[in-house]
Short mmCIF file of C-alpha atoms and ligand atoms in Angstrom, two decimals:
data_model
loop_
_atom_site.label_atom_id
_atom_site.label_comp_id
_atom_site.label_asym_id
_atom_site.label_seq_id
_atom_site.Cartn_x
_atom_site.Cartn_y
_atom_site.Cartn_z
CA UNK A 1 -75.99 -27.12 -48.72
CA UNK A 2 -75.69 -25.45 -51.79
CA UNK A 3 -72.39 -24.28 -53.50
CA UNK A 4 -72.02 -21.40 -55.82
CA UNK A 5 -69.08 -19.41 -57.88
CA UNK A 6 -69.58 -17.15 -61.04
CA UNK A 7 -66.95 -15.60 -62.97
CA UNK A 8 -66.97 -11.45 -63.39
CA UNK A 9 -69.22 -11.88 -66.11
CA UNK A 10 -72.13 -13.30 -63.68
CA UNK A 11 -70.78 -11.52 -60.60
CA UNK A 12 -74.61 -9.39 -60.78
CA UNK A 13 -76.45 -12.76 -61.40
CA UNK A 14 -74.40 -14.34 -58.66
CA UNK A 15 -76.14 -11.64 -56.00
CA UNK A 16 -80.26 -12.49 -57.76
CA UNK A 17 -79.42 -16.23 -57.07
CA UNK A 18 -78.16 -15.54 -53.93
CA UNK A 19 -81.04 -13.65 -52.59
CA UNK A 20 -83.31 -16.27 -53.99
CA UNK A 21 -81.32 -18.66 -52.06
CA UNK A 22 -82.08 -16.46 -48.83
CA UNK A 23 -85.45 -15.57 -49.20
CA UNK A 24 -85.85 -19.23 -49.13
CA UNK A 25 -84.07 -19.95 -46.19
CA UNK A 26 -81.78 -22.53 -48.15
CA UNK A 27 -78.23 -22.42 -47.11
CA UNK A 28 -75.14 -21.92 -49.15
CA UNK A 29 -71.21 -21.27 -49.30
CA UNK A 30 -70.36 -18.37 -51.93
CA UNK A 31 -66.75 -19.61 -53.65
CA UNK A 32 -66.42 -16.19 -55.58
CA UNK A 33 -65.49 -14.37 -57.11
CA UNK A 34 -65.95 -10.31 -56.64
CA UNK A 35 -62.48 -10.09 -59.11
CA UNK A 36 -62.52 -8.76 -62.05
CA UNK A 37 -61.14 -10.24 -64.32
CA UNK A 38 -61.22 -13.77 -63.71
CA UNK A 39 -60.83 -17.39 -64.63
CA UNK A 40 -63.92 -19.57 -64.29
CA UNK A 41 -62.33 -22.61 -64.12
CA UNK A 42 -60.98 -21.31 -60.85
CA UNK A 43 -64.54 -21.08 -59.35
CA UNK A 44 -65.55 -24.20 -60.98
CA UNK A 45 -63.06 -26.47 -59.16
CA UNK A 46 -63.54 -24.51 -55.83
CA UNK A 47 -67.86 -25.08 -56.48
CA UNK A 48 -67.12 -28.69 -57.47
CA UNK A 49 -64.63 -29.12 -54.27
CA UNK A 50 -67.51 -28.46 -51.85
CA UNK A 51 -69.44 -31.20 -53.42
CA UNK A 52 -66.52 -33.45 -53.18
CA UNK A 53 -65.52 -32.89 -50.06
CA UNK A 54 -69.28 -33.44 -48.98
CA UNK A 55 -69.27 -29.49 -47.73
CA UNK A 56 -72.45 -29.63 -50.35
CA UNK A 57 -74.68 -31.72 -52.57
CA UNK A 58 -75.65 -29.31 -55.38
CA UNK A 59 -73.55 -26.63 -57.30
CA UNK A 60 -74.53 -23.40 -59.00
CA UNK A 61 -72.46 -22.07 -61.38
CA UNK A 62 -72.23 -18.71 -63.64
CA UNK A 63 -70.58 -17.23 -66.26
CA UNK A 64 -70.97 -15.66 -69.44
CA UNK A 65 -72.23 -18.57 -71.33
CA UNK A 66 -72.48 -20.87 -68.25
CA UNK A 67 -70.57 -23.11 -71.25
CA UNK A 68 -67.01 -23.00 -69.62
CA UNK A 69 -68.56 -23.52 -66.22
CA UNK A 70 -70.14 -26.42 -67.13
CA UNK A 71 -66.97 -28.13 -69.28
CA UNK A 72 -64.70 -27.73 -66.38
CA UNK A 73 -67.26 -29.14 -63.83
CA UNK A 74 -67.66 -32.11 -66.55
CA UNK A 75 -63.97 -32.93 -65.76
CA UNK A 76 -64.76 -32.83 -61.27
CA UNK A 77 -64.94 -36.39 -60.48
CA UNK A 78 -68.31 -37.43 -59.50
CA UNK A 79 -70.05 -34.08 -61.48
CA UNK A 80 -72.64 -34.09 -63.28
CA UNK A 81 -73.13 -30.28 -64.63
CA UNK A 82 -75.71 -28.89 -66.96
CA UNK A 83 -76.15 -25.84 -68.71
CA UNK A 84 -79.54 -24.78 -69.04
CA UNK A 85 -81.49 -21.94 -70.64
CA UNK A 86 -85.41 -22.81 -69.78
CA UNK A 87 -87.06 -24.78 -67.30
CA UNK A 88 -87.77 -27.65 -68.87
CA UNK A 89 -84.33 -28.68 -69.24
CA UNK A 90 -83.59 -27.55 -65.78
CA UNK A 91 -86.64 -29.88 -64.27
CA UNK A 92 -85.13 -33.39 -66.64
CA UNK A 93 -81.38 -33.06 -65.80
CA UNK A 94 -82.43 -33.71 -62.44
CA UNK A 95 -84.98 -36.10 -63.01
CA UNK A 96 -83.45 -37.98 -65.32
CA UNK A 97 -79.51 -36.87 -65.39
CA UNK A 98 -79.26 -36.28 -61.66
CA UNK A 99 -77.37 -33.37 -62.17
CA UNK A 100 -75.59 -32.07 -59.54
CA UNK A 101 -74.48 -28.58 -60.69
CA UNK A 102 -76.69 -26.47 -62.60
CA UNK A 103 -74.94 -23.74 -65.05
CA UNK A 104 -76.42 -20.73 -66.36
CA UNK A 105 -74.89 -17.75 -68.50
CA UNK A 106 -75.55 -14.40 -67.57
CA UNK A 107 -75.35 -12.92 -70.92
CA UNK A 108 -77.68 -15.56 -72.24
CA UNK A 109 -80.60 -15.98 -69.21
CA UNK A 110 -82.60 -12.56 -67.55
CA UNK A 111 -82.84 -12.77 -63.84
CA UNK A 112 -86.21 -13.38 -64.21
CA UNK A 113 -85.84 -16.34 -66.09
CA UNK A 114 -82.23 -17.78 -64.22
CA UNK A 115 -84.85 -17.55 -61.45
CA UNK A 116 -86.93 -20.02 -62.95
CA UNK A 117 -84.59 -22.41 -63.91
CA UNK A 118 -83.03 -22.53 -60.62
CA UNK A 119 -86.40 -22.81 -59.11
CA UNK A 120 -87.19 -25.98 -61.34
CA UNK A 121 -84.03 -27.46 -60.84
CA UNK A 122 -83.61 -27.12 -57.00
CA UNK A 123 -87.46 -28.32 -56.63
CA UNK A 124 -86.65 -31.49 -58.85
CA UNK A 125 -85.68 -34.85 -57.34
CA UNK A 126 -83.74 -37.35 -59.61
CA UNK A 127 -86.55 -40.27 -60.53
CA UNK A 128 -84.33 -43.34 -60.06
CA UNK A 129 -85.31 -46.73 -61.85
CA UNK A 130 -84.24 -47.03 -65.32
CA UNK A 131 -82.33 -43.72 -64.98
CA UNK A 132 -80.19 -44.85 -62.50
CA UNK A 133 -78.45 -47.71 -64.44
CA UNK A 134 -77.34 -44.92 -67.23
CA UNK A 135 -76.16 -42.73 -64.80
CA UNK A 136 -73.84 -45.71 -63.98
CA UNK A 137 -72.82 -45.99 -67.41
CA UNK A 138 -72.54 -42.41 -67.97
CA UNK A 139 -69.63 -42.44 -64.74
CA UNK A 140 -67.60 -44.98 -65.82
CA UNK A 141 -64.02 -44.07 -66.37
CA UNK A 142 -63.40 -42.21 -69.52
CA UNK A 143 -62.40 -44.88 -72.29
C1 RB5 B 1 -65.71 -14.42 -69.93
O1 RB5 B 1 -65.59 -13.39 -70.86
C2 RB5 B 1 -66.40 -15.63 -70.58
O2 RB5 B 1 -65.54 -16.25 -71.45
C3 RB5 B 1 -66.90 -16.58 -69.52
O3 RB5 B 1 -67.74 -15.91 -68.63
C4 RB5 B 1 -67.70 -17.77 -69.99
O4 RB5 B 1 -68.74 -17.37 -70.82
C5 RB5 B 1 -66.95 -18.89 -70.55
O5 RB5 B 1 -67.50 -19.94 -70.91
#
């Protein structure tokens, strides 16, 4: 199950991601939000919820920059959110990050391209191995 939420500034990039989700049968829960304005951290927390309650396993998140999504998600215990911009990135977080939110800004990414990325990322499984002992370090408590 996947989890999304965009601010007003992604609200039109919230509906392309949405029909990609559909169009390939995968399921999701839509956190918001049709206001306008509005506070992405809001959405964040509700996105990052699902995951935490177990409701989902991956996150989408949108906003402008997909920057303040990704900071608050950053601060969701057991998140791991990254902003990406191409595929590439999209494809390593998972493989070697095992992100579990991807963020992408709507004034930064086309629809063609958020497409992409969220096509990479969602088709990506985390590689393990070596990866998996950073990713323990990486979740520590903050020190
Ligand atoms: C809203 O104007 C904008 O600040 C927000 O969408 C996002 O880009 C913040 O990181």
């Amino acid at each position: 199950m996947i989890a999304i939420g965009s601010d007003h500034a992604a609200a039109s990039l919230r509906q392309v991601v949405k029909e990609y989700l559909e169009a390939h049968q995968i399921a999701y829960v839509d956190c918001g939000t049709d206001e306008s304005p509005s506070d992405y951290p809001v959405i964040a927390k509700a996105v990052c919820g699902k995951l935490q309650s177990g409701e989902a396993d991956t996150g989408i998140l949108l906003c402008g920059t997909g920057i303040g999504m990704c900071m608050t998600a950053n601060k969701c215990k057991g998140i791991r959110a990254a902003v990406c911009s191409e595929s590439y990135s999209a494809r390593f977080t998972r493989l070697h990050n095992d992100a579990n939110v991807l963020c992408m800004g709507a004034r930064v990414v086309g629809a063609g391209l958020a497409v992409e990325i969220l096509d990479a990322f969602l088709q990506t499984e985390f590689e393990g191995g070596r990866h998996q002992r950073r990713i323990d370090m990486m979740m520590e408590p903050e020190g």
